[in-house]
Amino acid sequence: MSYRILVASLKSEIYTLTFTPREFPSESNLDQAPCLILSSVISPGSDPSWIIRHPDNRQLILTSLQKDDGEIVAIKYNNLGEGQIVGRVTSSGDKPPSILATTSELFVANYRSGTVCFFSISPEPPYFLSSQPTDTVQLHGSGPKARQASGPRPHQVFLHPDRSELLVPDLASDKTWRFQKDQEGHWRPAGHASYDPGDGPRHVAIYRDTLYTVCELSNRVFGHHLPPLPEEARLLATSSTMQHPLPHPNDMIAGEILIPPPNATFPAPFLYVSNRNNPSEEGDSIAIFDISDPEKLALVAEVRTGLKHVRGMEFGGPDDRWLIAGGMDDGIVKIFERTEGGRGLKCIGEKRDIAAPTGFIWL
């Protein structure tokens, strides 16, 4: 059986890869009978760095063009992984690194503008129901580091899986804003989770009642107990994303955070974090944490990827058996298989010459 995977980039392309698992893969035969091949390419515009699927139309993909005067582009894919652009709208801000869709609403984080915008959408044509946002929230705040000094920098929009709460990590203010709807039905900040000055929260994930955050600028992971609003978030644990952190100063930053839901094949909960810009010849690492105890962040493994600048990664396949990750600076995409019940990763395939990969969707 083969799988098709979309690859976002910081160039102008979204790639479609076809992944065919091999029966007996090993590091020595990655170039033989390739299991990852390029099958299609579409060019929606500059820097389509983030891609999502509409929850009610699996063929409808939305991407944010992370550029000045950002845009959101709708692309409809067929069963062969070939895409056709079917809609386009302004993001109403600059450098949107993250978007999120429900059935009828699109959330957009505009990084450089410091805004969160809301759009009305549909799973059927015309897809975008207005050319401008229905609402915009301007964030406020800054932090002590150079990348934080010029104002708020929302880096992700993330919906709580079990209740009506929108989470927005703000890299500049060292907060994850907690939005809920007011009496008029508008999303508004109603609380936040806090981090240490200069941490730079980038992305979040939730397991049970715990909010996990990867902080880009400090290479740390935080766990907060997250009760329903108006109760405040409470810090439970924090950890470095590396077993042996490099001495300062260094250029390392953290990237993605993922928690695949436990299942029959992988019953224990693990958290995966990508590190970026490691000077080692072995490339960047993916840190694996055991989070079975919400009071602890137990770093159980750090897997070297051989990739440079692992910004994006995504689980897929039966029981989330495989992890795809990309080196943005070396143009290499690799597939890893989970081992040891999820405590390890083994490379089983790679594809080179994929320019600046940043994000993935398993179709």
CSV table of C-alpha atoms in Angstrom, one decimal:
chain,number,residue,atom,x,y,z
A,1,MET,CA,0.0,0.0,0.0
A,2,SER,CA,1.2,3.5,-0.8
A,3,TYR,CA,0.5,6.8,1.0
A,4,ARG,CA,0.5,10.4,-0.4
A,5,ILE,CA,2.0,13.2,1.7
A,6,LEU,CA,1.9,16.9,1.0
A,7,VAL,CA,5.0,18.9,1.8
A,8,ALA,CA,4.8,22.7,2.5
A,9,SER,CA,7.9,24.9,2.0
A,10,LEU,CA,9.5,28.2,2.4
A,11,LYS,CA,10.0,28.5,-1.3
A,12,SER,CA,7.0,28.6,-3.7
A,13,GLU,CA,6.0,24.9,-4.0
A,14,ILE,CA,3.8,22.4,-2.2
A,15,TYR,CA,5.1,18.9,-3.1
A,16,THR,CA,3.2,15.6,-3.2
A,17,LEU,CA,5.3,12.6,-2.2
A,18,THR,CA,4.3,9.0,-2.6
A,19,PHE,CA,5.5,6.8,0.3
A,20,THR,CA,5.6,3.0,-0.3
A,21,PRO,CA,6.9,1.1,2.8
A,22,ARG,CA,9.6,-1.4,2.2
A,23,GLU,CA,9.5,-4.8,4.0
A,24,PHE,CA,13.0,-4.8,5.2
A,25,PRO,CA,14.4,-1.2,5.3
A,26,SER,CA,17.8,-0.4,6.6
A,27,GLU,CA,20.2,2.6,6.6
A,28,SER,CA,22.3,0.9,4.0
A,29,ASN,CA,19.6,0.5,1.4
A,30,LEU,CA,17.8,3.9,1.5
A,31,ASP,CA,18.8,4.6,-2.0
A,32,GLN,CA,17.7,1.3,-3.4
A,33,ALA,CA,14.1,1.0,-4.7
A,34,PRO,CA,13.2,4.4,-3.2
A,35,CYS,CA,10.2,4.3,-0.9
A,36,LEU,CA,9.7,8.1,-1.2
A,37,ILE,CA,9.2,9.6,-4.6
A,38,LEU,CA,8.0,13.0,-5.9
A,39,SER,CA,4.7,12.6,-7.7
A,40,SER,CA,3.4,16.1,-8.1
A,41,VAL,CA,4.1,19.8,-7.5
A,42,ILE,CA,1.9,22.9,-7.3
A,43,SER,CA,3.1,26.6,-6.9
A,44,PRO,CA,0.5,28.6,-4.9
A,45,GLY,CA,2.8,31.6,-4.3
A,46,SER,CA,5.7,32.6,-2.1
A,47,ASP,CA,6.4,30.7,1.1
A,48,PRO,CA,3.4,28.3,1.5
A,49,SER,CA,4.9,27.2,4.8
A,50,TRP,CA,1.8,25.9,6.7
A,51,ILE,CA,-0.8,23.5,5.3
A,52,ILE,CA,-4.0,22.1,6.9
A,53,ARG,CA,-7.0,20.0,5.7
A,54,HIS,CA,-10.6,21.2,6.0
A,55,PRO,CA,-12.2,19.0,8.6
A,56,ASP,CA,-15.3,18.3,6.5
A,57,ASN,CA,-13.7,18.0,3.0
A,58,ARG,CA,-10.6,15.9,3.0
A,59,GLN,CA,-9.7,17.0,-0.6
A,60,LEU,CA,-9.7,20.7,0.4
A,61,ILE,CA,-6.3,21.9,1.6
A,62,LEU,CA,-5.6,25.4,2.9
A,63,THR,CA,-2.1,27.0,3.0
A,64,SER,CA,-0.8,30.3,4.4
A,65,LEU,CA,1.7,32.2,2.4
A,66,GLN,CA,4.2,33.4,5.0
A,67,LYS,CA,5.1,36.7,3.3
A,68,ASP,CA,4.5,40.4,3.6
A,69,ASP,CA,0.8,41.0,2.8
A,70,GLY,CA,0.1,37.4,3.6
A,71,GLU,CA,-2.4,35.3,1.8
A,72,ILE,CA,-4.5,32.1,2.4
A,73,VAL,CA,-4.9,29.8,-0.6
A,74,ALA,CA,-7.4,27.0,-1.0
A,75,ILE,CA,-6.3,24.0,-3.1
A,76,LYS,CA,-8.4,21.0,-4.0
A,77,TYR,CA,-6.6,17.7,-4.4
A,78,ASN,CA,-7.6,14.6,-6.4
A,79,ASN,CA,-6.9,11.0,-5.4
A,80,LEU,CA,-3.5,11.1,-7.2
A,81,GLY,CA,-2.4,14.0,-5.0
A,82,GLU,CA,-2.6,16.5,-7.8
A,83,GLY,CA,-3.8,20.0,-6.7
A,84,GLN,CA,-5.7,22.8,-8.3
A,85,ILE,CA,-6.0,26.3,-6.8
A,86,VAL,CA,-9.7,27.1,-6.1
A,87,GLY,CA,-9.6,30.2,-3.9
A,88,ARG,CA,-7.4,32.9,-2.5
A,89,VAL,CA,-7.9,35.6,0.2
A,90,THR,CA,-5.7,38.1,2.1
A,91,SER,CA,-4.6,37.0,5.6
A,92,SER,CA,-5.1,40.7,6.5
A,93,GLY,CA,-1.6,40.9,8.0
A,94,ASP,CA,2.1,40.1,7.5
A,95,LYS,CA,3.9,36.7,7.7
A,96,PRO,CA,1.1,34.3,8.7
A,97,PRO,CA,2.9,31.2,10.0
A,98,SER,CA,-0.2,29.2,11.2
A,99,ILE,CA,-3.8,28.7,10.3
A,100,LEU,CA,-6.6,26.5,11.6
A,101,ALA,CA,-10.0,25.6,10.2
A,102,THR,CA,-13.3,24.4,11.7
A,103,THR,CA,-16.4,23.7,9.6
A,104,SER,CA,-17.2,27.3,9.1
A,105,GLU,CA,-14.4,29.4,10.6
A,106,LEU,CA,-10.7,30.0,9.7
A,107,PHE,CA,-8.3,31.2,12.3
A,108,VAL,CA,-5.1,33.0,11.1
A,109,ALA,CA,-2.1,34.1,13.1
A,110,ASN,CA,-0.3,37.0,11.5
A,111,TYR,CA,3.2,36.9,13.0
A,112,ARG,CA,4.7,40.3,12.1
A,113,SER,CA,1.4,42.2,12.5
A,114,GLY,CA,0.7,40.7,15.9
A,115,THR,CA,-2.9,39.9,15.1
A,116,VAL,CA,-5.3,37.0,15.1
A,117,CYS,CA,-7.9,37.2,12.3
A,118,PHE,CA,-11.1,35.2,11.8
A,119,PHE,CA,-12.7,34.4,8.5
A,120,SER,CA,-16.0,32.7,7.4
A,121,ILE,CA,-15.3,29.6,5.3
A,122,SER,CA,-17.2,26.7,3.7
A,123,PRO,CA,-16.1,23.1,2.7
A,124,GLU,CA,-17.8,23.8,-0.6
A,125,PRO,CA,-17.4,26.6,-3.2
A,126,PRO,CA,-16.7,29.4,-2.9
A,127,TYR,CA,-14.7,28.2,0.2
A,128,PHE,CA,-13.9,31.8,1.4
A,129,LEU,CA,-17.2,33.5,2.2
A,130,SER,CA,-15.7,37.0,2.4
A,131,SER,CA,-12.6,38.8,1.1
A,132,GLN,CA,-11.8,40.3,4.5
A,133,PRO,CA,-11.8,38.9,8.1
A,134,THR,CA,-15.0,39.0,10.1
A,135,ASP,CA,-13.0,40.0,13.2
A,136,THR,CA,-9.4,40.9,14.2
A,137,VAL,CA,-7.8,40.8,17.6
A,138,GLN,CA,-4.6,42.9,18.0
A,139,LEU,CA,-2.3,41.4,20.6
A,140,HIS,CA,0.1,43.4,22.8
A,141,GLY,CA,3.4,42.6,24.6
A,142,SER,CA,7.1,42.1,24.1
A,143,GLY,CA,10.0,40.3,25.6
A,144,PRO,CA,13.7,40.8,26.5
A,145,LYS,CA,15.4,39.2,23.5
A,146,ALA,CA,16.0,40.8,20.2
A,147,ARG,CA,13.3,38.8,18.3
A,148,GLN,CA,10.8,39.8,21.0
A,149,ALA,CA,11.5,43.5,21.3
A,150,SER,CA,9.3,44.8,18.4
A,151,GLY,CA,5.9,43.6,19.6
A,152,PRO,CA,3.7,40.6,19.8
A,153,ARG,CA,4.5,37.6,17.6
A,154,PRO,CA,1.6,35.0,17.5
A,155,HIS,CA,3.1,31.8,16.1
A,156,GLN,CA,0.3,29.3,16.1
A,157,VAL,CA,-3.5,29.0,16.4
A,158,PHE,CA,-4.6,25.8,18.2
A,159,LEU,CA,-8.1,24.7,19.3
A,160,HIS,CA,-8.6,22.8,22.5
A,161,PRO,CA,-9.8,19.3,21.5
A,162,ASP,CA,-12.4,19.0,24.2
A,163,ARG,CA,-13.9,22.5,24.7
A,164,SER,CA,-14.4,25.9,23.1
A,165,GLU,CA,-11.0,27.5,23.8
A,166,LEU,CA,-8.5,28.8,21.3
A,167,LEU,CA,-4.8,28.8,22.2
A,168,VAL,CA,-2.3,31.3,20.7
A,169,PRO,CA,1.4,31.0,21.6
A,170,ASP,CA,3.0,34.5,21.4
A,171,LEU,CA,6.7,34.2,21.0
A,172,ALA,CA,7.3,37.8,21.9
A,173,SER,CA,5.2,38.2,25.1
A,174,ASP,CA,6.2,34.9,26.6
A,175,LYS,CA,2.6,33.9,26.9
A,176,THR,CA,0.1,31.5,25.4
A,177,TRP,CA,-3.1,33.5,25.1
A,178,ARG,CA,-6.3,31.6,26.0
A,179,PHE,CA,-9.3,32.8,23.9
A,180,GLN,CA,-12.9,32.1,24.5
A,181,LYS,CA,-16.1,33.6,22.9
A,182,ASP,CA,-17.7,36.5,24.6
A,183,GLN,CA,-21.5,37.1,24.9
A,184,GLU,CA,-21.6,38.5,21.3
A,185,GLY,CA,-19.9,35.4,20.0
A,186,HIS,CA,-16.5,37.0,19.3
A,187,TRP,CA,-13.2,35.3,20.3
A,188,ARG,CA,-11.4,37.3,22.9
A,189,PRO,CA,-8.4,36.7,25.2
A,190,ALA,CA,-9.6,35.6,28.6
A,191,GLY,CA,-6.4,34.3,30.2
A,192,HIS,CA,-3.0,33.0,29.5
A,193,ALA,CA,-0.2,30.5,30.4
A,194,SER,CA,3.1,32.2,31.3
A,195,TYR,CA,6.7,31.3,30.7
A,196,ASP,CA,10.0,32.8,31.8
A,197,PRO,CA,11.2,36.0,30.1
A,198,GLY,CA,12.9,35.2,26.9
A,199,ASP,CA,11.5,31.6,26.5
A,200,GLY,CA,9.6,32.4,23.3
A,201,PRO,CA,6.6,30.0,23.2
A,202,ARG,CA,6.2,28.7,19.6
A,203,HIS,CA,3.8,25.7,19.4
A,204,VAL,CA,1.5,23.8,21.8
A,205,ALA,CA,-0.1,20.4,22.1
A,206,ILE,CA,-2.6,19.0,24.7
A,207,TYR,CA,-2.8,15.6,26.3
A,208,ARG,CA,-5.6,15.1,28.8
A,209,ASP,CA,-5.6,18.2,31.0
A,210,THR,CA,-2.1,19.3,30.3
A,211,LEU,CA,-0.9,22.0,27.9
A,212,TYR,CA,2.6,21.3,26.6
A,213,THR,CA,4.5,24.1,25.0
A,214,VAL,CA,7.8,24.1,23.0
A,215,CYS,CA,9.7,27.3,23.6
A,216,GLU,CA,11.7,28.2,20.5
A,217,LEU,CA,14.2,30.7,22.0
A,218,SER,CA,15.2,28.7,25.2
A,219,ASN,CA,14.9,25.1,23.8
A,220,ARG,CA,12.6,24.2,26.7
A,221,VAL,CA,9.3,22.3,27.0
A,222,PHE,CA,6.7,23.3,29.6
A,223,GLY,CA,3.8,21.4,31.0
A,224,HIS,CA,0.8,23.4,32.5
A,225,HIS,CA,-2.3,22.1,34.0
A,226,LEU,CA,-5.1,23.7,32.0
A,227,PRO,CA,-8.5,23.8,33.7
A,228,PRO,CA,-11.4,25.5,32.0
A,229,LEU,CA,-11.5,29.3,32.1
A,230,PRO,CA,-11.6,31.4,34.2
A,231,GLU,CA,-9.3,29.2,36.3
A,232,GLU,CA,-5.6,29.9,35.6
A,233,ALA,CA,-3.0,27.6,34.1
A,234,ARG,CA,-0.6,26.1,36.6
A,235,LEU,CA,2.9,25.1,35.9
A,236,LEU,CA,3.6,21.4,36.4
A,237,ALA,CA,7.0,20.7,34.8
A,238,THR,CA,9.7,22.0,32.5
A,239,SER,CA,12.7,20.4,30.7
A,240,SER,CA,15.4,21.1,28.2
A,241,THR,CA,14.7,19.7,24.7
A,242,MET,CA,18.3,18.3,24.8
A,243,GLN,CA,20.0,15.7,26.9
A,244,HIS,CA,23.2,17.7,26.7
A,245,PRO,CA,22.4,21.4,26.0
A,246,LEU,CA,25.2,23.3,24.2
A,247,PRO,CA,27.0,26.1,26.0
A,248,HIS,CA,25.8,29.6,25.4
A,249,PRO,CA,25.8,31.5,23.1
A,250,ASN,CA,24.7,29.1,20.4
A,251,ASP,CA,22.3,29.3,17.4
A,252,MET,CA,20.0,26.4,18.5
A,253,ILE,CA,16.2,26.9,18.5
A,254,ALA,CA,13.3,24.5,19.0
A,255,GLY,CA,10.8,23.7,16.3
A,256,GLU,CA,7.7,21.4,16.4
A,257,ILE,CA,5.9,19.6,19.2
A,258,LEU,CA,3.6,16.6,18.6
A,259,ILE,CA,1.7,14.2,20.8
A,260,PRO,CA,0.3,11.3,18.7
A,261,PRO,CA,-2.8,9.8,20.5
A,262,PRO,CA,-2.0,6.5,22.3
A,263,ASN,CA,-3.4,3.5,20.5
A,264,ALA,CA,-3.3,-0.3,20.5
A,265,THR,CA,0.2,-0.4,18.9
A,266,PHE,CA,1.6,2.5,20.9
A,267,PRO,CA,-0.4,2.6,24.2
A,268,ALA,CA,2.0,4.9,26.1
A,269,PRO,CA,1.8,8.6,25.7
A,270,PHE,CA,5.0,10.3,24.2
A,271,LEU,CA,5.8,13.8,23.3
A,272,TYR,CA,8.1,14.6,20.3
A,273,VAL,CA,10.0,17.8,19.9
A,274,SER,CA,12.3,18.9,17.0
A,275,ASN,CA,15.5,20.8,17.7
A,276,ARG,CA,17.1,23.0,15.0
A,277,ASN,CA,20.5,24.3,14.0
A,278,ASN,CA,22.7,21.7,15.9
A,279,PRO,CA,26.3,22.1,14.6
A,280,SER,CA,26.9,18.3,14.9
A,281,GLU,CA,27.6,16.3,11.7
A,282,GLU,CA,24.8,14.0,12.9
A,283,GLY,CA,22.3,16.8,12.3
A,284,ASP,CA,19.4,18.0,14.4
A,285,SER,CA,17.7,15.8,16.9
A,286,ILE,CA,14.1,14.8,17.8
A,287,ALA,CA,13.6,14.6,21.6
A,288,ILE,CA,11.2,12.1,22.9
A,289,PHE,CA,9.5,12.6,26.3
A,290,ASP,CA,7.4,10.1,28.4
A,291,ILE,CA,4.4,12.1,29.6
A,292,SER,CA,2.5,9.3,31.4
A,293,ASP,CA,3.0,11.3,34.6
A,294,PRO,CA,1.6,14.8,34.1
A,295,GLU,CA,3.9,16.1,36.9
A,296,LYS,CA,7.0,15.1,34.9
A,297,LEU,CA,8.7,15.6,31.5
A,298,ALA,CA,10.9,12.5,31.2
A,299,LEU,CA,13.3,12.9,28.3
A,300,VAL,CA,13.8,9.2,27.3
A,301,ALA,CA,15.6,9.6,24.0
A,302,GLU,CA,17.2,12.1,21.6
A,303,VAL,CA,17.3,10.7,18.1
A,304,ARG,CA,19.8,12.2,15.6
A,305,THR,CA,18.0,12.8,12.2
A,306,GLY,CA,20.9,13.7,9.9
A,307,LEU,CA,18.7,16.7,8.9
A,308,LYS,CA,19.5,20.4,9.1
A,309,HIS,CA,16.9,22.7,10.6
A,310,VAL,CA,14.0,20.3,11.4
A,311,ARG,CA,11.2,22.9,11.4
A,312,GLY,CA,8.2,20.6,10.6
A,313,MET,CA,7.2,16.9,11.1
A,314,GLU,CA,4.0,14.9,11.2
A,315,PHE,CA,2.8,11.4,12.2
A,316,GLY,CA,0.8,9.2,9.8
A,317,GLY,CA,-0.1,5.7,8.7
A,318,PRO,CA,-1.8,2.9,10.7
A,319,ASP,CA,-1.7,3.8,14.4
A,320,ASP,CA,0.6,6.8,13.6
A,321,ARG,CA,3.4,4.3,12.9
A,322,TRP,CA,5.6,6.7,10.9
A,323,LEU,CA,6.9,10.2,11.3
A,324,ILE,CA,7.9,12.3,8.4
A,325,ALA,CA,10.4,15.2,9.0
A,326,GLY,CA,12.2,17.7,6.8
A,327,GLY,CA,15.5,19.5,6.9
A,328,MET,CA,14.6,23.1,5.8
A,329,ASP,CA,18.3,24.0,5.1
A,330,ASP,CA,19.4,20.8,3.4
A,331,GLY,CA,16.3,20.0,1.3
A,332,ILE,CA,16.0,16.4,2.6
A,333,VAL,CA,12.8,14.7,3.8
A,334,LYS,CA,13.0,11.5,5.8
A,335,ILE,CA,10.5,8.9,7.0
A,336,PHE,CA,11.1,7.4,10.5
A,337,GLU,CA,9.4,4.3,12.0
A,338,ARG,CA,8.5,4.4,15.6
A,339,THR,CA,10.2,1.7,17.7
A,340,GLU,CA,10.3,0.4,21.3
A,341,GLY,CA,6.6,1.3,21.7
A,342,GLY,CA,7.3,4.9,20.7
A,343,ARG,CA,10.5,5.5,22.7
A,344,GLY,CA,12.6,5.4,19.6
A,345,LEU,CA,12.7,6.3,15.9
A,346,LYS,CA,14.4,4.5,12.9
A,347,CYS,CA,14.9,6.0,9.5
A,348,ILE,CA,13.4,3.9,6.7
A,349,GLY,CA,13.5,6.2,3.7
A,350,GLU,CA,14.4,9.6,2.4
A,351,LYS,CA,13.9,12.0,-0.5
A,352,ARG,CA,16.4,14.7,-1.5
A,353,ASP,CA,16.0,17.9,-3.5
A,354,ILE,CA,12.8,19.0,-1.7
A,355,ALA,CA,13.5,22.7,-1.3
A,356,ALA,CA,13.0,24.1,2.2
A,357,PRO,CA,10.4,21.7,3.6
A,358,THR,CA,8.4,23.1,6.5
A,359,GLY,CA,5.2,21.1,7.1
A,360,PHE,CA,3.3,18.0,6.1
A,361,ILE,CA,-0.1,16.4,5.7
A,362,TRP,CA,-0.8,12.7,5.2
A,363,LEU,CA,-3.6,12.6,2.6
